[in-house]
Amino acid sequence: MQFKFWLLGLSPMIWRRVHVPATFTLRQLHGVIQIAMGWGGFHLFQFRLRAIHYGSWELSARSPDITLESLRLRKGARFAYDYDLIIPWRHEIRLEELLEPVAKRAYPFCVEGHEACPPEDCGGPSGFLARRDAWLSDEGLDDLATVADFIDQVALKGRRDLLKDEALIEKLRDVSERLELRHSWQGQPFSRKAVNARLKSGDHLALMHQRF
């Protein structure tokens, strides 16, 4: 079964496309989504399908140990997946195709995706967008310009004396820390190769259950 899922409330769209066996359960699909997106499996989850909720037992939802094939989904069917129910990350899932397995390919398999996964516990979509915008704030651009100017002076113009300027070096340390923090706000970059390596090793089976 070929599914495409994406995060709601974000632009540009953050999405993934995966192939999973029809014999997989919703719980196993949950594990696949966690790996493909880049989540850590720390929070409660639920699927919302035909007005029925399947997910973490703490939510009094139905058990997600139900196979995909038993749901009798038709091509084009859509349903919802929520992760972290305090400030939810809402995903929309669409069944795109029913395909024949490819010989010698391990399943589940990530076909493609786009954009980095937001960091865990960053305040949901609104918090992520605010932090992402901070990367291109005036302060952020000023910090980048400071580093670029230092490199230009030392590496290109031979100003080795600047390496002994303690006040400047301390300023650069502060700038570097701020840049590193802002960089972490960008989320985990998507790598299809890395996702498929994790799926092949069975990491999705570990993330089927909440981590504490």
XYZ file of C-alpha atoms in Angstrom:
212
model
C 0.000 0.000 0.000
C 1.426 3.365 -1.001
C 0.673 6.114 1.502
C 1.536 9.779 1.411
C 1.312 11.708 4.674
C 2.002 15.327 5.479
C 1.886 17.770 8.382
C -1.003 20.209 8.467
C -0.549 23.905 9.140
C 2.962 24.218 7.694
C 4.324 25.724 4.511
C 6.309 24.589 2.621
C 4.672 21.189 3.050
C 6.536 18.546 5.053
C 5.618 15.160 3.615
C 6.713 11.548 3.102
C 5.652 8.709 0.766
C 6.022 5.104 1.918
C 5.203 1.550 0.866
C 3.940 -0.789 3.583
C 2.485 -4.327 3.448
C -1.322 -4.511 3.645
C -0.840 -6.977 6.506
C 0.658 -4.221 8.666
C -1.408 -2.954 11.575
C -2.134 0.676 12.358
C 0.332 0.336 15.223
C 3.050 -0.722 12.768
C 2.096 2.130 10.449
C 2.499 4.444 13.445
C 6.076 3.160 13.835
C 6.761 3.695 10.131
C 5.439 7.262 10.270
C 7.630 7.979 13.290
C 10.764 6.829 11.454
C 9.891 8.378 8.093
C 9.006 11.757 9.581
C 11.850 11.814 12.093
C 9.815 11.773 15.312
C 11.101 10.102 18.474
C 8.086 8.132 19.670
C 7.879 9.960 23.011
C 4.216 10.998 22.904
C 0.711 9.585 22.623
C -0.761 9.030 19.179
C -4.066 8.339 17.506
C -5.494 7.626 14.075
C -8.890 9.110 13.254
C -10.692 7.033 10.659
C -14.426 7.088 9.876
C -15.180 8.817 13.190
C -13.348 6.064 15.081
C -10.156 6.698 17.043
C -7.397 4.072 17.205
C -4.322 4.719 19.283
C -2.631 4.895 22.665
C -4.604 3.124 25.388
C -4.365 6.198 27.637
C -6.755 7.950 25.231
C -9.459 5.283 25.619
C -9.163 4.787 21.874
C -9.637 1.498 20.069
C -6.623 -0.764 19.751
C -4.402 0.085 16.766
C -3.615 -3.617 16.407
C -5.915 -3.848 13.415
C -4.571 -4.643 9.951
C -4.691 -2.158 7.131
C -6.289 -4.671 4.801
C -9.125 -5.249 7.260
C -9.988 -1.548 7.091
C -10.864 -2.022 3.404
C -9.460 1.315 2.370
C -10.079 2.391 -1.195
C -7.577 4.211 -3.379
C -7.714 7.886 -2.500
C -9.010 7.278 1.032
C -7.852 9.815 3.590
C -7.600 9.668 7.350
C -5.823 11.540 10.147
C -2.893 10.769 12.418
C -2.137 12.873 15.492
C 1.116 12.747 17.422
C 1.668 14.488 20.780
C -1.873 15.221 21.919
C -0.860 18.144 24.180
C 0.101 20.400 21.265
C -0.810 18.061 18.393
C 1.158 17.478 15.257
C -1.676 16.669 12.874
C -0.907 14.588 9.806
C -3.180 13.802 6.902
C -2.693 10.383 5.290
C -3.829 9.368 1.811
C -3.792 5.902 0.290
C -2.395 6.630 -3.173
C -1.947 3.196 -4.729
C -2.365 -0.546 -4.204
C 0.790 -2.042 -5.707
C 2.460 -5.380 -6.296
C 5.614 -5.934 -4.209
C 8.962 -5.338 -5.916
C 11.222 -8.390 -5.874
C 14.123 -8.267 -3.379
C 12.923 -5.006 -1.845
C 12.597 -4.867 1.930
C 9.344 -3.459 3.273
C 8.366 -1.021 4.667
C 10.125 1.317 2.257
C 10.299 5.100 2.022
C 9.916 6.261 -1.595
C 10.512 9.972 -1.133
C 9.879 12.970 1.067
C 10.404 16.694 1.418
C 11.549 19.103 4.146
C 12.960 18.555 7.615
C 10.938 17.168 10.505
C 10.247 19.759 13.221
C 12.038 19.256 16.561
C 10.096 17.488 19.301
C 8.384 19.728 21.876
C 8.964 22.985 20.029
C 5.437 24.300 20.538
C 3.621 22.684 17.638
C 3.285 24.180 14.146
C 3.076 27.787 15.356
C 6.137 27.399 17.587
C 8.092 25.712 14.799
C 7.233 28.443 12.283
C 8.245 31.164 14.747
C 11.594 29.515 15.404
C 12.191 28.845 11.736
C 11.542 32.501 10.935
C 14.072 33.467 13.619
C 16.790 31.866 11.470
C 16.304 34.698 8.969
C 15.740 37.451 11.528
C 17.893 40.578 11.522
C 19.791 39.244 14.548
C 20.400 35.920 12.843
C 21.674 37.573 9.661
C 23.905 39.875 11.715
C 25.458 36.856 13.442
C 26.099 35.176 10.085
C 27.684 38.383 8.805
C 29.951 38.548 11.877
C 31.263 35.033 11.236
C 31.674 35.686 7.513
C 33.602 38.901 8.173
C 35.930 37.134 10.647
C 36.673 34.383 8.121
C 37.289 36.984 5.429
C 39.694 38.939 7.625
C 41.681 35.944 8.888
C 41.624 33.453 6.025
C 41.592 35.759 3.010
C 43.310 38.910 4.241
C 45.798 37.278 6.571
C 44.779 39.150 9.737
C 46.286 36.557 12.101
C 46.434 39.168 14.859
C 42.663 38.836 15.235
C 43.162 35.306 16.564
C 44.747 36.860 19.663
C 41.944 39.377 20.248
C 40.304 37.849 23.353
C 37.275 40.146 23.261
C 36.609 39.274 19.620
C 37.070 35.548 20.239
C 34.618 35.678 23.149
C 32.117 37.513 20.941
C 32.508 34.840 18.276
C 31.835 32.125 20.861
C 28.553 33.815 21.771
C 27.655 34.186 18.099
C 28.491 30.540 17.447
C 26.248 29.379 20.316
C 23.339 31.444 19.003
C 23.833 30.123 15.477
C 23.978 26.530 16.745
C 20.749 27.038 18.690
C 18.968 28.555 15.697
C 20.219 25.724 13.502
C 18.638 23.178 15.860
C 15.301 24.941 15.341
C 15.347 23.937 11.675
C 14.521 20.319 12.566
C 15.954 16.997 11.453
C 16.853 16.989 7.723
C 15.145 14.333 5.615
C 17.329 11.594 4.159
C 15.578 8.784 2.278
C 18.692 6.635 2.571
C 18.849 7.094 6.345
C 15.114 6.444 6.755
C 15.273 3.214 4.757
C 18.325 2.054 6.695
C 16.377 2.493 9.924
C 13.300 0.768 8.531
C 15.404 -2.127 7.276
C 16.980 -2.528 10.708
C 13.521 -2.633 12.306
C 13.616 0.654 14.204
C 9.919 1.176 13.412
C 9.094 -1.893 15.505
C 10.682 -0.258 18.543
C 8.784 3.011 17.956
C 5.421 1.245 17.729
C 5.294 1.702 21.495
C 5.738 4.976 23.338
C 9.205 5.727 24.654
C 9.653 7.370 28.059
